[in-house]
Coordinates of C-alpha atoms (C1' of nucleotides) in Angstrom, one line a residue:
Chain J
M1 CA -25.1 -0.9 -26.8
E2 CA -25.1 -3.6 -29.5
D3 CA -26.1 -2.9 -33.1
E4 CA -26.5 -4.8 -36.3
V5 CA -22.9 -4.5 -37.2
D6 CA -21.8 -6.0 -33.9
R7 CA -23.9 -9.1 -34.7
L8 CA -22.5 -9.2 -38.2
L9 CA -18.9 -9.1 -36.9
E10 CA -19.6 -11.6 -34.2
A11 CA -20.7 -14.0 -36.8
W12 CA -17.7 -13.5 -39.0
R13 CA -15.4 -13.9 -36.0
R14 CA -17.0 -17.2 -35.1
E15 CA -16.8 -18.5 -38.7
R16 CA -13.4 -17.0 -39.7
P17 CA -11.4 -16.5 -36.5
D18 CA -8.3 -16.3 -38.7
L19 CA -9.5 -13.0 -40.3
D20 CA -9.2 -9.5 -38.8
V21 CA -12.6 -8.0 -39.5
S22 CA -12.1 -4.9 -37.5
P23 CA -12.1 -2.6 -40.6
M24 CA -15.7 -3.3 -40.9
E25 CA -16.4 -1.7 -37.5
V26 CA -16.0 1.6 -39.3
L27 CA -16.7 0.9 -42.9
S28 CA -19.8 -1.4 -42.6
R29 CA -21.3 1.3 -40.4
V30 CA -20.6 3.9 -43.0
S31 CA -22.3 1.9 -45.7
R32 CA -25.3 1.0 -43.6
L33 CA -25.8 4.6 -42.3
A34 CA -25.6 5.8 -45.9
R35 CA -28.3 3.4 -46.9
H36 CA -30.5 4.6 -44.1
L37 CA -29.8 8.2 -45.0
D38 CA -30.9 7.5 -48.6
R39 CA -34.2 6.2 -47.4
A40 CA -34.7 9.1 -45.0
R41 CA -33.9 11.5 -47.8
S42 CA -36.4 9.9 -50.1
Q43 CA -39.1 10.3 -47.4
A44 CA -38.2 14.0 -46.8
F45 CA -38.5 14.7 -50.5
E46 CA -41.8 12.9 -50.9
T47 CA -43.5 15.7 -49.0
H48 CA -42.3 18.0 -51.8
G49 CA -43.2 15.7 -54.6
L50 CA -39.6 15.1 -55.5
E51 CA -37.6 12.0 -56.1
S52 CA -34.0 11.8 -54.8
W53 CA -32.6 11.8 -58.3
E54 CA -34.7 14.9 -59.2
F55 CA -33.3 16.7 -56.1
D56 CA -29.8 15.8 -57.0
V57 CA -30.1 17.5 -60.4
L58 CA -32.1 20.5 -59.2
A59 CA -29.7 21.0 -56.2
A60 CA -26.7 21.1 -58.5
L61 CA -28.3 23.8 -60.6
R62 CA -29.4 25.7 -57.5
R63 CA -25.8 25.7 -56.1
A64 CA -24.5 27.0 -59.4
G65 CA -26.2 30.3 -58.6
S66 CA -28.1 32.6 -60.9
P67 CA -29.0 32.1 -63.7
Y68 CA -29.1 28.5 -62.6
Q69 CA -27.6 27.0 -65.7
L70 CA -25.3 24.1 -66.2
S71 CA -24.4 21.9 -69.2
P72 CA -25.4 18.2 -69.1
G73 CA -21.7 17.5 -68.9
K74 CA -21.2 19.6 -65.8
L75 CA -24.3 18.1 -64.3
L76 CA -23.1 14.6 -64.7
K77 CA -19.8 15.4 -63.1
E78 CA -21.7 16.9 -60.1
T79 CA -24.1 14.0 -59.7
L80 CA -21.7 11.2 -60.7
V81 CA -24.0 9.5 -63.2
T82 CA -23.5 8.6 -66.9
S83 CA -24.5 10.7 -69.8
G84 CA -27.3 8.4 -70.8
T85 CA -28.8 8.7 -67.3
M86 CA -28.5 12.5 -67.4
T87 CA -30.3 12.8 -70.7
N88 CA -33.1 10.7 -69.3
R89 CA -33.2 12.8 -66.1
V90 CA -33.3 16.1 -67.9
D91 CA -36.0 14.7 -70.2
R92 CA -38.2 13.9 -67.2
L93 CA -37.5 17.1 -65.3
T94 CA -38.4 19.1 -68.4
A95 CA -41.6 17.2 -68.8
R96 CA -42.4 18.2 -65.2
G97 CA -41.6 21.8 -65.9
L98 CA -38.8 22.0 -63.3
V99 CA -36.0 22.6 -65.8
E100 CA -35.7 23.6 -69.4
R101 CA -33.1 23.0 -72.2
L102 CA -31.6 26.0 -73.9
P103 CA -29.1 25.9 -76.8
D104 CA -25.6 26.9 -75.7
P105 CA -24.9 30.1 -77.5
A106 CA -21.1 29.4 -77.4
D107 CA -21.1 25.8 -78.7
R108 CA -23.6 24.4 -81.1
R109 CA -23.1 20.9 -79.8
G110 CA -23.9 22.0 -76.3
V111 CA -27.0 22.5 -74.3
L112 CA -27.7 24.4 -71.1
V113 CA -30.1 23.1 -68.5
Q114 CA -31.8 25.8 -66.6
L115 CA -33.9 25.8 -63.5
T116 CA -37.4 27.1 -63.9
D117 CA -39.0 29.2 -61.1
A118 CA -41.0 26.1 -60.1
G119 CA -37.8 24.1 -60.0
R120 CA -36.1 26.6 -57.8
D121 CA -39.0 26.8 -55.4
A122 CA -39.2 23.0 -55.2
V123 CA -35.5 22.5 -54.5
D124 CA -35.4 25.3 -52.0
A125 CA -38.2 23.9 -50.0
A126 CA -36.8 20.4 -50.1
M127 CA -33.4 21.5 -49.1
A128 CA -34.7 23.3 -46.0
D129 CA -36.7 20.2 -45.0
L130 CA -33.7 17.9 -45.6
L131 CA -31.5 19.9 -43.4
A132 CA -34.1 20.0 -40.6
H133 CA -34.2 16.2 -40.7
E134 CA -30.4 15.9 -40.8
R135 CA -30.1 18.3 -37.9
A136 CA -32.5 16.2 -35.8
L137 CA -30.5 13.1 -36.6
L138 CA -27.3 14.7 -35.5
G139 CA -28.9 16.0 -32.3
S140 CA -27.5 13.3 -30.2
I141 CA -23.9 14.0 -31.3
S142 CA -21.9 16.8 -29.6
A143 CA -20.6 19.6 -31.7
R144 CA -17.1 18.4 -30.8
D145 CA -17.8 14.9 -32.0
Q146 CA -19.4 16.2 -35.2
T147 CA -16.2 18.1 -36.0
R148 CA -14.1 15.1 -35.1
I149 CA -16.0 12.7 -37.3
A150 CA -16.2 15.2 -40.2
Q151 CA -12.4 15.5 -40.1
I152 CA -11.8 11.7 -40.1
L153 CA -14.3 11.2 -42.9
R154 CA -12.6 13.8 -44.9
E155 CA -9.3 11.9 -44.6
L156 CA -11.0 8.7 -45.6
V157 CA -12.5 10.2 -48.7
R158 CA -9.3 12.0 -49.8
P159 CA -7.7 9.1 -51.6
F160 CA -10.8 8.6 -53.7
D161 CA -11.0 12.3 -54.6
L162 CA -7.3 12.2 -55.5
E163 CA -7.6 9.3 -57.9
K164 CA -10.0 11.2 -60.1
H165 CA -7.5 13.8 -61.2
Chain D
M1 CA -7.1 20.3 -46.6
E2 CA -10.2 21.0 -48.7
D3 CA -12.4 18.3 -50.2
E4 CA -15.4 18.0 -52.5
V5 CA -17.8 18.5 -49.7
D6 CA -16.1 21.7 -48.6
R7 CA -16.7 23.0 -52.1
L8 CA -20.3 21.9 -52.1
L9 CA -21.0 23.6 -48.7
E10 CA -19.2 26.7 -49.8
A11 CA -21.6 26.9 -52.8
W12 CA -24.6 26.4 -50.6
R13 CA -23.5 29.0 -48.1
R14 CA -23.0 31.5 -50.9
E15 CA -26.4 30.8 -52.4
R16 CA -28.4 30.2 -49.3
P17 CA -26.7 32.1 -46.4
D18 CA -29.9 31.8 -44.5
L19 CA -29.6 28.0 -44.1
D20 CA -27.4 26.2 -41.7
V21 CA -25.8 23.5 -43.9
S22 CA -23.4 22.2 -41.2
P23 CA -25.2 18.8 -40.9
M24 CA -23.9 18.0 -44.3
E25 CA -20.3 18.3 -43.0
V26 CA -20.9 14.9 -41.5
L27 CA -23.7 13.3 -43.5
S28 CA -22.7 14.3 -47.0
R29 CA -19.3 12.8 -46.3
V30 CA -20.9 9.6 -45.1
S31 CA -22.9 9.3 -48.3
R32 CA -20.0 10.1 -50.5
L33 CA -17.6 7.8 -48.7
A34 CA -20.2 5.0 -49.0
R35 CA -20.4 5.5 -52.7
H36 CA -16.7 5.3 -53.0
L37 CA -16.6 2.2 -50.9
D38 CA -19.2 0.5 -53.1
R39 CA -17.1 1.1 -56.2
A40 CA -13.9 -0.1 -54.4
R41 CA -15.8 -3.2 -53.3
S42 CA -16.9 -4.0 -56.8
Q43 CA -13.3 -3.7 -58.0
A44 CA -12.0 -6.0 -55.3
F45 CA -14.6 -8.6 -56.1
E46 CA -14.0 -8.4 -59.9
T47 CA -10.7 -10.2 -59.3
H48 CA -12.7 -13.1 -57.9
G49 CA -15.3 -13.1 -60.6
L50 CA -18.0 -11.9 -58.3
E51 CA -20.5 -9.0 -58.4
S52 CA -21.3 -7.1 -55.2
W53 CA -24.8 -8.5 -55.0
E54 CA -23.4 -12.0 -55.4
F55 CA -21.0 -11.4 -52.5
D56 CA -23.8 -10.1 -50.3
V57 CA -25.8 -13.2 -50.7
L58 CA -22.8 -15.6 -50.4
A59 CA -21.5 -13.8 -47.4
A60 CA -24.8 -14.0 -45.5
L61 CA -24.7 -17.8 -46.1
R62 CA -21.1 -18.0 -45.1
R63 CA -21.7 -16.1 -41.9
A64 CA -24.5 -18.5 -41.0
G65 CA -22.0 -21.3 -40.5
S66 CA -22.1 -24.9 -41.5
P67 CA -24.1 -26.2 -43.3
Y68 CA -24.4 -22.7 -44.9
Q69 CA -28.1 -22.8 -45.4
L70 CA -30.6 -20.0 -45.1
S71 CA -34.2 -19.5 -46.3
P72 CA -34.8 -16.8 -48.9
G73 CA -36.8 -15.0 -46.2
K74 CA -33.8 -14.9 -43.9
L75 CA -31.6 -13.9 -46.8
L76 CA -33.6 -10.9 -47.7
K77 CA -33.6 -9.7 -44.1
E78 CA -29.9 -10.0 -44.0
T79 CA -29.3 -8.2 -47.3
L80 CA -32.2 -5.7 -47.2
V81 CA -33.7 -6.4 -50.6
T82 CA -37.2 -7.4 -51.6
S83 CA -38.4 -11.0 -52.2
G84 CA -38.5 -10.5 -56.0
T85 CA -34.9 -9.5 -56.0
M86 CA -33.9 -12.4 -53.9
T87 CA -35.6 -14.9 -56.1
N88 CA -33.8 -13.4 -59.0
R89 CA -30.4 -13.5 -57.2
V90 CA -30.8 -17.1 -56.1
D91 CA -31.7 -18.0 -59.6
R92 CA -28.6 -16.6 -61.0
L93 CA -26.3 -17.8 -58.3
T94 CA -27.8 -21.3 -58.9
A95 CA -27.1 -21.0 -62.6
R96 CA -23.5 -20.2 -61.7
G97 CA -23.2 -23.2 -59.4
L98 CA -22.4 -21.1 -56.3
V99 CA -25.6 -22.0 -54.4
E100 CA -28.3 -24.6 -54.7
R101 CA -32.0 -24.6 -53.7
L102 CA -33.1 -27.4 -51.4
P103 CA -36.7 -28.1 -50.2
D104 CA -37.1 -27.2 -46.5
P105 CA -37.9 -30.5 -44.8
A106 CA -39.8 -28.7 -42.0
D107 CA -42.1 -26.5 -44.2
R108 CA -43.3 -27.5 -47.6
R109 CA -43.7 -23.8 -48.6
G110 CA -40.1 -23.2 -47.8
V111 CA -36.8 -23.4 -49.5
L112 CA -33.3 -23.6 -48.2
V113 CA -30.5 -21.9 -50.1
Q114 CA -27.2 -23.6 -49.5
L115 CA -23.7 -22.6 -50.4
T116 CA -21.8 -25.0 -52.7
D117 CA -18.1 -25.7 -52.2
A118 CA -17.4 -23.4 -55.1
G119 CA -19.5 -20.7 -53.5
R120 CA -17.7 -21.1 -50.2
D121 CA -14.3 -20.9 -51.8
A122 CA -15.3 -17.8 -53.8
V123 CA -16.7 -15.9 -50.9
D124 CA -13.8 -16.8 -48.6
A125 CA -11.3 -15.5 -51.1
A126 CA -13.3 -12.3 -51.8
M127 CA -13.7 -11.6 -48.1
A128 CA -10.0 -11.8 -47.4
D129 CA -9.3 -9.5 -50.3
L130 CA -12.0 -7.0 -49.3
L131 CA -10.6 -6.8 -45.8
A132 CA -7.1 -6.2 -47.1
H133 CA -8.3 -3.3 -49.1
E134 CA -10.4 -1.9 -46.3
R135 CA -7.4 -2.2 -43.9
A136 CA -5.3 -0.3 -46.3
L137 CA -7.9 2.5 -46.6
L138 CA -8.0 2.8 -42.8
G139 CA -4.3 2.8 -42.5
S140 CA -4.1 6.6 -42.1
I141 CA -6.6 6.6 -39.2
S142 CA -5.3 5.9 -35.7
A143 CA -6.7 3.0 -33.7
R144 CA -8.1 5.5 -31.2
D145 CA -9.9 7.5 -33.9
Q146 CA -11.2 4.3 -35.5
T147 CA -12.8 3.4 -32.2
R148 CA -14.2 6.9 -31.8
I149 CA -15.8 7.0 -35.2
A150 CA -17.2 3.5 -34.9
Q151 CA -18.9 4.6 -31.7
I152 CA -20.3 7.7 -33.1
L153 CA -21.6 5.9 -36.2
R154 CA -23.2 3.3 -34.0
E155 CA -25.2 6.1 -32.3
L156 CA -26.2 7.6 -35.6
V157 CA -27.5 4.3 -36.9
R158 CA -29.3 3.4 -33.8
P159 CA -32.5 5.3 -34.4
F160 CA -32.9 3.5 -37.8
D161 CA -32.3 0.1 -36.3
L162 CA -34.9 0.9 -33.7
E163 CA -37.7 1.9 -36.1
K164 CA -37.6 -1.5 -37.6
H165 CA -39.0 -3.2 -34.5
Chain T
dA1 C1' -63.0 -29.9 -38.5
dC2 C1' -63.6 -25.4 -41.1
dT3 C1' -62.7 -21.0 -42.2
dA4 C1' -59.8 -16.9 -42.0
dT5 C1' -55.4 -15.2 -41.5
dT6 C1' -50.6 -15.3 -41.8
dT7 C1' -46.4 -16.7 -43.8
dA8 C1' -43.0 -18.1 -47.6
dT9 C1' -41.9 -17.8 -52.1
dC10 C1' -42.3 -16.7 -56.8
dT11 C1' -44.2 -13.9 -61.0
dT12 C1' -44.8 -9.9 -63.5
dG13 C1' -44.5 -5.1 -65.2
dA14 C1' -42.5 -0.7 -64.5
dT15 C1' -38.5 2.0 -63.5
dG16 C1' -33.8 4.0 -63.3
dT17 C1' -29.2 3.2 -64.4
dC18 C1' -25.3 1.8 -67.1
dG19 C1' -22.4 1.0 -71.2
dA20 C1' -21.6 1.0 -75.9
dG21 C1' -22.2 3.3 -79.9
dA22 C1' -24.2 7.1 -83.0
dT23 C1' -24.2 11.9 -84.4
dA24 C1' -22.8 16.4 -84.7
dT25 C1' -19.7 20.0 -83.8
dA26 C1' -15.2 21.8 -82.3
dT27 C1' -10.2 21.6 -82.0
dT28 C1' -5.6 20.3 -83.4
dA29 C1' -1.8 18.8 -86.5
dG30 C1' 0.4 18.8 -90.7
Chain S
dC1 C1' -7.2 24.0 -95.7
dT2 C1' -7.9 19.4 -94.8
dA3 C1' -7.7 15.3 -92.1
dA4 C1' -7.6 13.3 -87.8
dT5 C1' -8.9 13.5 -83.2
dA6 C1' -11.5 15.1 -79.3
dT7 C1' -15.7 16.7 -77.1
dA8 C1' -20.9 17.1 -76.1
dT9 C1' -25.0 15.0 -76.1
dC10 C1' -28.3 11.6 -77.3
dT11 C1' -30.0 6.7 -78.5
dC12 C1' -30.7 2.1 -77.5
dG13 C1' -30.5 -2.5 -75.4
dA14 C1' -29.4 -5.0 -71.2
dC15 C1' -29.8 -5.4 -66.4
dA16 C1' -30.9 -5.2 -61.3
dT17 C1' -34.3 -3.6 -58.5
dC18 C1' -38.8 -2.8 -56.6
dA19 C1' -43.8 -3.1 -55.7
dA20 C1' -47.9 -5.4 -56.2
dG21 C1' -50.1 -9.5 -56.7
dA22 C1' -50.4 -14.7 -57.3
dT23 C1' -50.0 -19.2 -55.3
dA24 C1' -49.4 -22.5 -51.9
dA25 C1' -48.9 -24.2 -47.3
dA26 C1' -49.1 -23.5 -42.3
dT27 C1' -51.4 -21.6 -38.2
dA28 C1' -55.1 -19.7 -35.3
dG29 C1' -59.9 -19.0 -34.0
dT30 C1' -64.3 -20.9 -33.4

DNA sequence: ACTATTTATCTTGATGTCGAGATATATTAG
DNA sequence: CTAATATATCTCGACATCAAGATAAATAGT
């Protein structure tokens, strides 16, 4: 069964028969699937009145476990955004009452961002919904193939994880 | 071998043992790999003085084949951006001398965006470089596994391609 | 031929992100 | 103890994108 990437590669092979475009069989599909997943995620969160970027921050705090506190610095490492972006995100989440800023008792430069009860409820509901959608999407893939692809993806991501530290 | 997603899922399983987070074994890795690929792409293009968004537009024109013309409408379908974005992109690519706008002889509302020689040279060089990088990244994956993963990704993308038409 | 609808492109205002730099506090070296 | 450096966060301006709406031309219905 043909897909968009097949059409893309067919065009490249016609125009640049000298190039081996086969890497794109895998990597273009990864990029395109990720774009679709982003959109699907946004839709799933819409039901819960959350934007994707809001979920990313709240989820990082939720994962940290009680008392659901992380510094902005930790948060930006978890969510892979810059400090200016995180300041802005925390501002807006604070305005919505989903998190609050507390002074860090151990470092007067520092701040702790803490999930409010409303923030915790919101992220818990959104997470359950997200997983339901993702499970449905993966329904057509056998458990064996899911394990296989997860393993291959892990190998592909490894070089990037390494270069960070 | 552990990766970032393993740590992520471990945290979720600790905090929400009631949830089945296994879909993220696959889908979180897809999203994260895509993010890494984006960054790597940007770096590869930097050598050739191109931004990613510039490459996307030039590559669509290149794939179209001689005389390397597409309407803005076609371009935005190929690159999945909105019309306002495409107007802006074509403006800036025109300013850089990589494309030019021509009136569409068949439709007075229409415009044809055409690759200049400089634009063609730039995209050809960038494409070769991109593929070299991608080939290196896939080096650790056997040809058999590459075929497998491409096939599985094709199935995962299909529902999204379908919903468009 | 005339009107309504559709299509193609561009314009504009709002938004989220980044990058560079500012400020304040903490840590290290001598 | 002081000076230099590092760290944590925030501020600000630039930028790419989107969504909604404007404009103009083509097409369909009567």
